Amino acid sequence: MMAVSGIIRVLERAARKAGSRLRRDFGEVEHLQVSRKGPADFVSKADEAAERILWDELRAARPDWGFLLEEAGEIEGDPTKPRFIIDPLDGTTNFLHGMPHFAISIAVQEPKLGGGGWGEVTAALVYQPITDESFWAEKSRGAWLHDARLRVSARRELSESLIATGIPFGGHGNFPEWQKIAGAIGPRVAGIRRFGAASLDLAWVAAGRYEGFWEAGLKPWDSAAGCLLIREAGGFVSDWRGRSLPICDQTILAGNDTLHSRLHKLLVGALKGD
């Protein structure tokens, strides 16, 4: 087993504390006060409370680091130090409907050498409070589920592969574009799943539960941790143009080496109308 580093312990301690609050609120989901944030996009008191716990815990551990938070936005720290990228409740709609599929996602992103923006993600954790699963990774140290090493699926045939996606909804995303891609990929694979929490979808690709994943229109806090998990589990993550960026969010495609290439060909062909 790989020794757990100090930064992973910091991430896990914060996530478990926030997760405990989410579990409590999930048990009383029908009583939550919910405010409308946009078309079909809700933010709950539970979401806000979890973010505050994460902020308090991580700031206490690394007081000079910055933050990129889903609800509170960007909070600058020492520009020579890393920042935390946080989604306190990925799968809010699931949560509010009493569906036990949601997660906390935390990533650590390094500043670019010489300044001028942000570079690679070096540590990541996706925590599922209901199942108590803690997926974590560090750059060049592998990806893990608790103390078990993760590897992406070894399947090489699309016909045997289960692919995850996110479907446009309620004013978000390009549904006709998604239909084209699903129409190209669906007939070739064993199944397509949409569970409503991108961070968990990506963690499950890293764990070999899914063979691949695609989506458009995510935010950095949705995918920052998951991208590192998949890469450290031996998989490939790119945007739809095939570029391997530190964080793929606007468009993302993931899989093992063989299936990523095949899925990319299908996706590009669908968008070109081939």
PDB file of C-alpha atoms in Angstrom:
ATOM      1  CA  MET A   1       0.000   0.000   0.000  1.00  0.00           C
ATOM      2  CA  MET A   2       1.171   3.504  -0.835  1.00  0.00           C
ATOM      3  CA  ALA A   3       1.753   5.651   2.261  1.00  0.00           C
ATOM      4  CA  VAL A   4      -0.867   8.375   2.489  1.00  0.00           C
ATOM      5  CA  SER A   5       0.694  11.828   2.276  1.00  0.00           C
ATOM      6  CA  GLY A   6      -0.071  14.829   4.419  1.00  0.00           C
ATOM      7  CA  ILE A   7      -2.104  16.615   1.748  1.00  0.00           C
ATOM      8  CA  ILE A   8      -4.335  13.595   1.116  1.00  0.00           C
ATOM      9  CA  ARG A   9      -4.957  13.321   4.856  1.00  0.00           C
ATOM     10  CA  VAL A  10      -5.950  16.998   4.851  1.00  0.00           C
ATOM     11  CA  LEU A  11      -8.372  16.467   1.938  1.00  0.00           C
ATOM     12  CA  GLU A  12      -9.908  13.357   3.443  1.00  0.00           C
ATOM     13  CA  ARG A  13     -10.351  14.858   6.888  1.00  0.00           C
ATOM     14  CA  ALA A  14     -12.162  17.855   5.414  1.00  0.00           C
ATOM     15  CA  ALA A  15     -14.308  15.709   3.104  1.00  0.00           C
ATOM     16  CA  ARG A  16     -15.342  13.330   5.869  1.00  0.00           C
ATOM     17  CA  LYS A  17     -16.378  16.194   8.123  1.00  0.00           C
ATOM     18  CA  ALA A  18     -18.444  17.801   5.357  1.00  0.00           C
ATOM     19  CA  GLY A  19     -19.762  14.367   4.366  1.00  0.00           C
ATOM     20  CA  SER A  20     -21.073  13.790   7.867  1.00  0.00           C
ATOM     21  CA  ARG A  21     -23.111  16.985   7.559  1.00  0.00           C
ATOM     22  CA  LEU A  22     -24.403  15.958   4.139  1.00  0.00           C
ATOM     23  CA  ARG A  23     -25.506  12.553   5.438  1.00  0.00           C
ATOM     24  CA  ARG A  24     -27.447  14.248   8.226  1.00  0.00           C
ATOM     25  CA  ASP A  25     -29.127  16.663   5.839  1.00  0.00           C
ATOM     26  CA  PHE A  26     -29.825  13.898   3.330  1.00  0.00           C
ATOM     27  CA  GLY A  27     -31.832  12.123   6.013  1.00  0.00           C
ATOM     28  CA  GLU A  28     -34.029  15.212   6.266  1.00  0.00           C
ATOM     29  CA  VAL A  29     -34.043  16.136   2.593  1.00  0.00           C
ATOM     30  CA  GLU A  30     -37.758  16.848   2.505  1.00  0.00           C
ATOM     31  CA  HIS A  31     -37.254  19.627   5.063  1.00  0.00           C
ATOM     32  CA  LEU A  32     -34.364  21.402   3.321  1.00  0.00           C
ATOM     33  CA  GLN A  33     -34.727  25.044   2.419  1.00  0.00           C
ATOM     34  CA  VAL A  34     -33.976  25.344  -1.281  1.00  0.00           C
ATOM     35  CA  SER A  35     -33.402  28.480  -3.309  1.00  0.00           C
ATOM     36  CA  ARG A  36     -33.571  28.778  -7.082  1.00  0.00           C
ATOM     37  CA  LYS A  37     -30.158  29.472  -8.647  1.00  0.00           C
ATOM     38  CA  GLY A  38     -31.087  29.145 -12.308  1.00  0.00           C
ATOM     39  CA  PRO A  39     -33.073  26.995 -14.725  1.00  0.00           C
ATOM     40  CA  ALA A  40     -33.249  23.504 -13.207  1.00  0.00           C
ATOM     41  CA  ASP A  41     -30.145  24.304 -11.153  1.00  0.00           C
ATOM     42  CA  PHE A  42     -30.728  24.329  -7.411  1.00  0.00           C
ATOM     43  CA  VAL A  43     -28.539  25.119  -4.480  1.00  0.00           C
ATOM     44  CA  SER A  44     -29.523  23.886  -1.047  1.00  0.00           C
ATOM     45  CA  LYS A  45     -28.640  24.888   2.450  1.00  0.00           C
ATOM     46  CA  ALA A  46     -26.844  21.557   2.668  1.00  0.00           C
ATOM     47  CA  ASP A  47     -24.610  22.521  -0.271  1.00  0.00           C
ATOM     48  CA  GLU A  48     -23.716  25.836   1.339  1.00  0.00           C
ATOM     49  CA  ALA A  49     -23.065  24.272   4.743  1.00  0.00           C
ATOM     50  CA  ALA A  50     -20.785  21.604   3.251  1.00  0.00           C
ATOM     51  CA  GLU A  51     -18.806  24.224   1.354  1.00  0.00           C
ATOM     52  CA  ARG A  52     -18.328  26.248   4.533  1.00  0.00           C
ATOM     53  CA  ILE A  53     -17.042  23.201   6.414  1.00  0.00           C
ATOM     54  CA  LEU A  54     -14.574  22.422   3.622  1.00  0.00           C
ATOM     55  CA  TRP A  55     -13.436  26.047   3.518  1.00  0.00           C
ATOM     56  CA  ASP A  56     -12.903  26.176   7.280  1.00  0.00           C
ATOM     57  CA  GLU A  57     -11.038  22.869   7.444  1.00  0.00           C
ATOM     58  CA  LEU A  58      -8.793  23.436   4.437  1.00  0.00           C
ATOM     59  CA  ARG A  59      -8.041  27.046   5.277  1.00  0.00           C
ATOM     60  CA  ALA A  60      -6.999  26.012   8.774  1.00  0.00           C
ATOM     61  CA  ALA A  61      -4.630  23.399   7.304  1.00  0.00           C
ATOM     62  CA  ARG A  62      -3.245  25.555   4.451  1.00  0.00           C
ATOM     63  CA  PRO A  63      -3.985  29.198   5.344  1.00  0.00           C
ATOM     64  CA  ASP A  64      -2.021  30.735   2.458  1.00  0.00           C
ATOM     65  CA  TRP A  65      -3.589  28.659  -0.350  1.00  0.00           C
ATOM     66  CA  GLY A  66      -6.302  29.974  -2.645  1.00  0.00           C
ATOM     67  CA  PHE A  67      -9.699  28.469  -3.443  1.00  0.00           C
ATOM     68  CA  LEU A  68     -11.967  27.962  -6.422  1.00  0.00           C
ATOM     69  CA  LEU A  69     -15.386  27.125  -4.982  1.00  0.00           C
ATOM     70  CA  GLU A  70     -18.619  26.261  -6.781  1.00  0.00           C
ATOM     71  CA  GLU A  71     -20.747  28.572  -4.645  1.00  0.00           C
ATOM     72  CA  ALA A  72     -18.350  31.237  -3.340  1.00  0.00           C
ATOM     73  CA  GLY A  73     -16.235  31.535  -6.484  1.00  0.00           C
ATOM     74  CA  GLU A  74     -12.505  32.282  -6.544  1.00  0.00           C
ATOM     75  CA  ILE A  75     -10.709  33.342  -3.383  1.00  0.00           C
ATOM     76  CA  GLU A  76      -7.116  34.353  -3.962  1.00  0.00           C
ATOM     77  CA  GLY A  77      -4.261  33.159  -1.791  1.00  0.00           C
ATOM     78  CA  ASP A  78      -0.492  33.396  -2.077  1.00  0.00           C
ATOM     79  CA  PRO A  79       0.076  33.339  -5.873  1.00  0.00           C
ATOM     80  CA  THR A  80       3.144  31.116  -5.425  1.00  0.00           C
ATOM     81  CA  LYS A  81       1.116  28.449  -3.596  1.00  0.00           C
ATOM     82  CA  PRO A  82      -1.459  25.927  -4.868  1.00  0.00           C
ATOM     83  CA  ARG A  83      -5.208  26.345  -4.679  1.00  0.00           C
ATOM     84  CA  PHE A  84      -8.082  24.041  -3.785  1.00  0.00           C
ATOM     85  CA  ILE A  85     -10.808  23.414  -6.385  1.00  0.00           C
ATOM     86  CA  ILE A  86     -13.968  22.320  -4.591  1.00  0.00           C
ATOM     87  CA  ASP A  87     -17.412  21.005  -5.390  1.00  0.00           C
ATOM     88  CA  PRO A  88     -19.069  20.507  -2.001  1.00  0.00           C
ATOM     89  CA  LEU A  89     -22.044  18.605  -3.402  1.00  0.00           C
ATOM     90  CA  ASP A  90     -21.781  17.189  -6.897  1.00  0.00           C
ATOM     91  CA  GLY A  91     -25.165  15.697  -7.685  1.00  0.00           C
ATOM     92  CA  THR A  92     -27.320  18.339  -5.989  1.00  0.00           C
ATOM     93  CA  THR A  93     -30.420  17.367  -7.960  1.00  0.00           C
ATOM     94  CA  ASN A  94     -29.990  13.729  -6.917  1.00  0.00           C
ATOM     95  CA  PHE A  95     -29.595  14.867  -3.315  1.00  0.00           C
ATOM     96  CA  LEU A  96     -32.725  16.980  -3.385  1.00  0.00           C
ATOM     97  CA  HIS A  97     -34.757  14.111  -4.841  1.00  0.00           C
ATOM     98  CA  GLY A  98     -33.606  11.665  -2.182  1.00  0.00           C
ATOM     99  CA  MET A  99     -31.309   9.730  -4.539  1.00  0.00           C
ATOM    100  CA  PRO A 100     -28.159   8.513  -2.720  1.00  0.00           C
ATOM    101  CA  HIS A 101     -25.698   9.281  -5.518  1.00  0.00           C
ATOM    102  CA  PHE A 102     -23.647  12.414  -4.858  1.00  0.00           C
ATOM    103  CA  ALA A 103     -20.106  13.304  -3.869  1.00  0.00           C
ATOM    104  CA  ILE A 104     -17.635  15.841  -2.555  1.00  0.00           C
ATOM    105  CA  SER A 105     -14.827  16.650  -4.987  1.00  0.00           C
ATOM    106  CA  ILE A 106     -11.561  18.372  -4.008  1.00  0.00           C
ATOM    107  CA  ALA A 107      -8.487  18.930  -6.175  1.00  0.00           C
ATOM    108  CA  VAL A 108      -5.169  20.689  -5.614  1.00  0.00           C
ATOM    109  CA  GLN A 109      -3.918  22.747  -8.548  1.00  0.00           C
ATOM    110  CA  GLU A 110      -0.403  24.173  -8.793  1.00  0.00           C
ATOM    111  CA  PRO A 111       0.441  27.656 -10.094  1.00  0.00           C
ATOM    112  CA  LYS A 112       2.329  27.775 -13.380  1.00  0.00           C
ATOM    113  CA  LEU A 113       6.051  28.245 -13.006  1.00  0.00           C
ATOM    114  CA  GLY A 114       6.857  31.904 -13.444  1.00  0.00           C
ATOM    115  CA  GLY A 115       3.260  32.910 -12.773  1.00  0.00           C
ATOM    116  CA  GLY A 116       0.533  33.630 -15.280  1.00  0.00           C
ATOM    117  CA  GLY A 117      -2.204  31.240 -14.306  1.00  0.00           C
ATOM    118  CA  TRP A 118      -2.744  27.707 -13.113  1.00  0.00           C
ATOM    119  CA  GLY A 119      -1.087  24.469 -14.168  1.00  0.00           C
ATOM    120  CA  GLU A 120      -1.303  20.803 -13.299  1.00  0.00           C
ATOM    121  CA  VAL A 121      -3.480  19.120 -10.713  1.00  0.00           C
ATOM    122  CA  THR A 122      -1.300  17.213  -8.243  1.00  0.00           C
ATOM    123  CA  ALA A 123      -3.729  15.803  -5.673  1.00  0.00           C
ATOM    124  CA  ALA A 124      -7.386  14.833  -5.772  1.00  0.00           C
ATOM    125  CA  LEU A 125     -10.132  13.253  -3.726  1.00  0.00           C
ATOM    126  CA  VAL A 126     -13.716  12.279  -4.547  1.00  0.00           C
ATOM    127  CA  TYR A 127     -15.710  11.200  -1.497  1.00  0.00           C
ATOM    128  CA  GLN A 128     -19.134   9.507  -1.614  1.00  0.00           C
ATOM    129  CA  PRO A 129     -20.673  10.094   1.840  1.00  0.00           C
ATOM    130  CA  ILE A 130     -23.428   7.463   1.550  1.00  0.00           C
ATOM    131  CA  THR A 131     -21.150   4.554   0.601  1.00  0.00           C
ATOM    132  CA  ASP A 132     -18.149   5.972   2.511  1.00  0.00           C
ATOM    133  CA  GLU A 133     -15.949   5.499  -0.574  1.00  0.00           C
ATOM    134  CA  SER A 134     -12.883   7.710  -0.754  1.00  0.00           C
ATOM    135  CA  PHE A 135     -11.233   7.818  -4.195  1.00  0.00           C
ATOM    136  CA  TRP A 136      -7.908   9.653  -4.097  1.00  0.00           C
ATOM    137  CA  ALA A 137      -4.834  10.235  -6.223  1.00  0.00           C
ATOM    138  CA  GLU A 138      -1.547  12.084  -6.274  1.00  0.00           C
ATOM    139  CA  LYS A 139       0.518  12.863  -9.334  1.00  0.00           C
ATOM    140  CA  SER A 140       2.990  10.027 -10.037  1.00  0.00           C
ATOM    141  CA  ARG A 141       1.778   8.087  -6.960  1.00  0.00           C
ATOM    142  CA  GLY A 142      -1.240   6.318  -8.426  1.00  0.00           C
ATOM    143  CA  ALA A 143      -4.973   6.326  -7.776  1.00  0.00           C
ATOM    144  CA  TRP A 144      -6.590   4.540  -4.865  1.00  0.00           C
ATOM    145  CA  LEU A 145      -9.907   3.587  -3.294  1.00  0.00           C
ATOM    146  CA  HIS A 146      -9.060   3.672   0.401  1.00  0.00           C
ATOM    147  CA  ASP A 147      -5.956   1.426   0.424  1.00  0.00           C
ATOM    148  CA  ALA A 148      -6.660  -0.474  -2.824  1.00  0.00           C
ATOM    149  CA  ARG A 149      -4.868   0.532  -6.021  1.00  0.00           C
ATOM    150  CA  LEU A 150      -7.150   1.574  -8.872  1.00  0.00           C
ATOM    151  CA  ARG A 151      -6.708   0.693 -12.536  1.00  0.00           C
ATOM    152  CA  VAL A 152      -8.937   1.588 -15.439  1.00  0.00           C
ATOM    153  CA  SER A 153     -10.794  -1.255 -17.111  1.00  0.00           C
ATOM    154  CA  ALA A 154      -8.726  -3.527 -19.323  1.00  0.00           C
ATOM    155  CA  ARG A 155     -11.577  -4.127 -21.778  1.00  0.00           C
ATOM    156  CA  ARG A 156     -10.664  -3.399 -25.379  1.00  0.00           C
ATOM    157  CA  GLU A 157     -13.967  -4.008 -27.177  1.00  0.00           C
ATOM    158  CA  LEU A 158     -16.645  -1.341 -27.356  1.00  0.00           C
ATOM    159  CA  SER A 159     -19.297  -4.053 -27.457  1.00  0.00           C
ATOM    160  CA  GLU A 160     -18.280  -5.072 -23.919  1.00  0.00           C
ATOM    161  CA  SER A 161     -17.999  -1.522 -22.583  1.00  0.00           C
ATOM    162  CA  LEU A 162     -20.244   0.502 -20.301  1.00  0.00           C
ATOM    163  CA  ILE A 163     -20.005   4.226 -21.009  1.00  0.00           C
ATOM    164  CA  ALA A 164     -21.132   7.077 -18.753  1.00  0.00           C
ATOM    165  CA  THR A 165     -22.279  10.511 -19.850  1.00  0.00           C
ATOM    166  CA  GLY A 166     -24.062  13.639 -18.750  1.00  0.00           C
ATOM    167  CA  ILE A 167     -27.251  14.563 -20.609  1.00  0.00           C
ATOM    168  CA  PRO A 168     -28.160  18.220 -21.290  1.00  0.00           C
ATOM    169  CA  PHE A 169     -31.149  19.372 -19.267  1.00  0.00           C
ATOM    170  CA  GLY A 170     -33.364  22.362 -18.474  1.00  0.00           C
ATOM    171  CA  GLY A 171     -31.599  25.074 -20.438  1.00  0.00           C
ATOM    172  CA  HIS A 172     -28.109  23.634 -19.924  1.00  0.00           C
ATOM    173  CA  GLY A 173     -26.115  22.196 -22.804  1.00  0.00           C
ATOM    174  CA  ASN A 174     -26.675  21.308 -26.431  1.00  0.00           C
ATOM    175  CA  PHE A 175     -29.153  18.441 -26.620  1.00  0.00           C
ATOM    176  CA  PRO A 176     -29.052  17.942 -30.427  1.00  0.00           C
ATOM    177  CA  GLU A 177     -25.251  17.664 -30.217  1.00  0.00           C
ATOM    178  CA  TRP A 178     -25.537  15.106 -27.427  1.00  0.00           C
ATOM    179  CA  GLN A 179     -28.065  13.124 -29.458  1.00  0.00           C
ATOM    180  CA  LYS A 180     -25.633  12.903 -32.378  1.00  0.00           C
ATOM    181  CA  ILE A 181     -22.874  11.562 -30.151  1.00  0.00           C
ATOM    182  CA  ALA A 182     -25.145   9.140 -28.294  1.00  0.00           C
ATOM    183  CA  GLY A 183     -26.495   7.950 -31.637  1.00  0.00           C
ATOM    184  CA  ALA A 184     -22.967   7.129 -32.776  1.00  0.00           C
ATOM    185  CA  ILE A 185     -21.738   5.541 -29.554  1.00  0.00           C
ATOM    186  CA  GLY A 186     -24.888   3.840 -28.253  1.00  0.00           C
ATOM    187  CA  PRO A 187     -25.222   1.115 -30.901  1.00  0.00           C
ATOM    188  CA  ARG A 188     -21.554   0.139 -30.456  1.00  0.00           C
ATOM    189  CA  VAL A 189     -21.410  -0.314 -26.670  1.00  0.00           C
ATOM    190  CA  ALA A 190     -22.922  -2.533 -23.967  1.00  0.00           C
ATOM    191  CA  GLY A 191     -24.754   0.393 -22.409  1.00  0.00           C
ATOM    192  CA  ILE A 192     -24.809   4.103 -21.626  1.00  0.00           C
ATOM    193  CA  ARG A 193     -25.454   5.374 -18.107  1.00  0.00           C
ATOM    194  CA  ARG A 194     -26.332   8.817 -16.747  1.00  0.00           C
ATOM    195  CA  PHE A 195     -26.268   8.985 -12.942  1.00  0.00           C
ATOM    196  CA  GLY A 196     -25.998  12.747 -12.462  1.00  0.00           C
ATOM    197  CA  ALA A 197     -22.666  13.289 -10.674  1.00  0.00           C
ATOM    198  CA  ALA A 198     -19.706  13.804 -13.004  1.00  0.00           C
ATOM    199  CA  SER A 199     -17.062  13.527 -10.287  1.00  0.00           C
ATOM    200  CA  LEU A 200     -18.325  10.043  -9.401  1.00  0.00           C
ATOM    201  CA  ASP A 201     -18.589   9.079 -13.068  1.00  0.00           C
ATOM    202  CA  LEU A 202     -14.906   9.922 -13.488  1.00  0.00           C
ATOM    203  CA  ALA A 203     -13.937   8.142 -10.259  1.00  0.00           C
ATOM    204  CA  TRP A 204     -15.807   5.073 -11.497  1.00  0.00           C
ATOM    205  CA  VAL A 205     -13.872   5.155 -14.787  1.00  0.00           C
ATOM    206  CA  ALA A 206     -10.677   5.192 -12.708  1.00  0.00           C
ATOM    207  CA  ALA A 207     -12.011   2.226 -10.714  1.00  0.00           C
ATOM    208  CA  GLY A 208     -12.859   0.243 -13.860  1.00  0.00           C
ATOM    209  CA  ARG A 209     -16.620   0.312 -13.233  1.00  0.00           C
ATOM    210  CA  TYR A 210     -17.142   2.255 -16.448  1.00  0.00           C
ATOM    211  CA  GLU A 211     -14.991   1.894 -19.545  1.00  0.00           C
ATOM    212  CA  GLY A 212     -15.457   5.484 -20.682  1.00  0.00           C
ATOM    213  CA  PHE A 213     -17.130   8.841 -20.161  1.00  0.00           C
ATOM    214  CA  TRP A 214     -18.029  11.907 -22.206  1.00  0.00           C
ATOM    215  CA  GLU A 215     -19.738  15.184 -21.408  1.00  0.00           C
ATOM    216  CA  ALA A 216     -19.757  18.860 -22.354  1.00  0.00           C
ATOM    217  CA  GLY A 217     -20.304  21.995 -20.318  1.00  0.00           C
ATOM    218  CA  LEU A 218     -18.802  20.947 -17.009  1.00  0.00           C
ATOM    219  CA  LYS A 219     -17.015  23.310 -14.652  1.00  0.00           C
ATOM    220  CA  PRO A 220     -13.486  22.877 -13.238  1.00  0.00           C
ATOM    221  CA  TRP A 221     -14.851  21.774  -9.852  1.00  0.00           C
ATOM    222  CA  ASP A 222     -16.805  18.980 -11.567  1.00  0.00           C
ATOM    223  CA  SER A 223     -13.832  17.375 -13.276  1.00  0.00           C
ATOM    224  CA  ALA A 224     -10.529  18.539 -11.739  1.00  0.00           C
ATOM    225  CA  ALA A 225     -10.259  15.671  -9.256  1.00  0.00           C
ATOM    226  CA  GLY A 226     -11.650  13.062 -11.626  1.00  0.00           C
ATOM    227  CA  CYS A 227      -9.173  13.872 -14.399  1.00  0.00           C
ATOM    228  CA  LEU A 228      -6.231  13.142 -12.111  1.00  0.00           C
ATOM    229  CA  LEU A 229      -7.856   9.973 -10.769  1.00  0.00           C
ATOM    230  CA  ILE A 230      -8.217   8.536 -14.271  1.00  0.00           C
ATOM    231  CA  ARG A 231      -4.715   9.498 -15.396  1.00  0.00           C
ATOM    232  CA  GLU A 232      -3.161   8.019 -12.267  1.00  0.00           C
ATOM    233  CA  ALA A 233      -5.223   4.852 -12.801  1.00  0.00           C
ATOM    234  CA  GLY A 234      -3.639   4.443 -16.241  1.00  0.00           C
ATOM    235  CA  GLY A 235      -6.385   6.025 -18.326  1.00  0.00           C
ATOM    236  CA  PHE A 236      -6.599   8.858 -20.818  1.00  0.00           C
ATOM    237  CA  VAL A 237      -8.516  12.126 -20.501  1.00  0.00           C
ATOM    238  CA  SER A 238      -8.800  14.772 -23.207  1.00  0.00           C
ATOM    239  CA  ASP A 239     -11.125  17.388 -24.564  1.00  0.00           C
ATOM    240  CA  TRP A 240     -13.087  16.581 -27.702  1.00  0.00           C
ATOM    241  CA  ARG A 241     -10.237  17.893 -29.861  1.00  0.00           C
ATOM    242  CA  GLY A 242      -7.945  15.293 -28.316  1.00  0.00           C
ATOM    243  CA  ARG A 243      -5.940  17.723 -26.173  1.00  0.00           C
ATOM    244  CA  SER A 244      -4.760  16.469 -22.785  1.00  0.00           C
ATOM    245  CA  LEU A 245      -5.328  19.542 -20.601  1.00  0.00           C
ATOM    246  CA  PRO A 246      -4.700  19.760 -16.832  1.00  0.00           C
ATOM    247  CA  ILE A 247      -8.468  20.055 -16.354  1.00  0.00           C
ATOM    248  CA  CYS A 248     -10.895  19.023 -19.088  1.00  0.00           C
ATOM    249  CA  ASP A 249     -14.251  20.595 -18.355  1.00  0.00           C
ATOM    250  CA  GLN A 250     -15.894  22.323 -21.306  1.00  0.00           C
ATOM    251  CA  THR A 251     -15.609  19.040 -23.186  1.00  0.00           C
ATOM    252  CA  ILE A 252     -14.241  15.812 -21.755  1.00  0.00           C
ATOM    253  CA  LEU A 253     -13.644  12.279 -23.016  1.00  0.00           C
ATOM    254  CA  ALA A 254     -12.099   9.533 -20.876  1.00  0.00           C
ATOM    255  CA  GLY A 255     -11.238   5.857 -21.182  1.00  0.00           C
ATOM    256  CA  ASN A 256      -8.333   3.451 -21.409  1.00  0.00           C
ATOM    257  CA  ASP A 257      -5.829   3.907 -24.227  1.00  0.00           C
ATOM    258  CA  THR A 258      -7.649   1.758 -26.781  1.00  0.00           C
ATOM    259  CA  LEU A 259     -11.214   2.772 -26.000  1.00  0.00           C
ATOM    260  CA  HIS A 260     -10.411   6.472 -25.694  1.00  0.00           C
ATOM    261  CA  SER A 261      -9.134   6.407 -29.264  1.00  0.00           C
ATOM    262  CA  ARG A 262     -12.183   4.524 -30.555  1.00  0.00           C
ATOM    263  CA  LEU A 263     -14.643   6.716 -28.677  1.00  0.00           C
ATOM    264  CA  HIS A 264     -12.891   9.839 -29.948  1.00  0.00           C
ATOM    265  CA  LYS A 265     -13.214   8.651 -33.529  1.00  0.00           C
ATOM    266  CA  LEU A 266     -16.942   8.016 -33.063  1.00  0.00           C
ATOM    267  CA  LEU A 267     -17.481  11.359 -31.333  1.00  0.00           C
ATOM    268  CA  VAL A 268     -15.636  13.371 -33.983  1.00  0.00           C
ATOM    269  CA  GLY A 269     -17.425  11.517 -36.755  1.00  0.00           C
ATOM    270  CA  ALA A 270     -20.799  12.224 -35.161  1.00  0.00           C
ATOM    271  CA  LEU A 271     -20.101  15.936 -34.907  1.00  0.00           C
ATOM    272  CA  LYS A 272     -18.893  16.057 -38.496  1.00  0.00           C
ATOM    273  CA  GLY A 273     -21.979  14.234 -39.672  1.00  0.00           C
ATOM    274  CA  ASP A 274     -20.088  11.160 -40.899  1.00  0.00           C
TER     275      ASP A 274
END
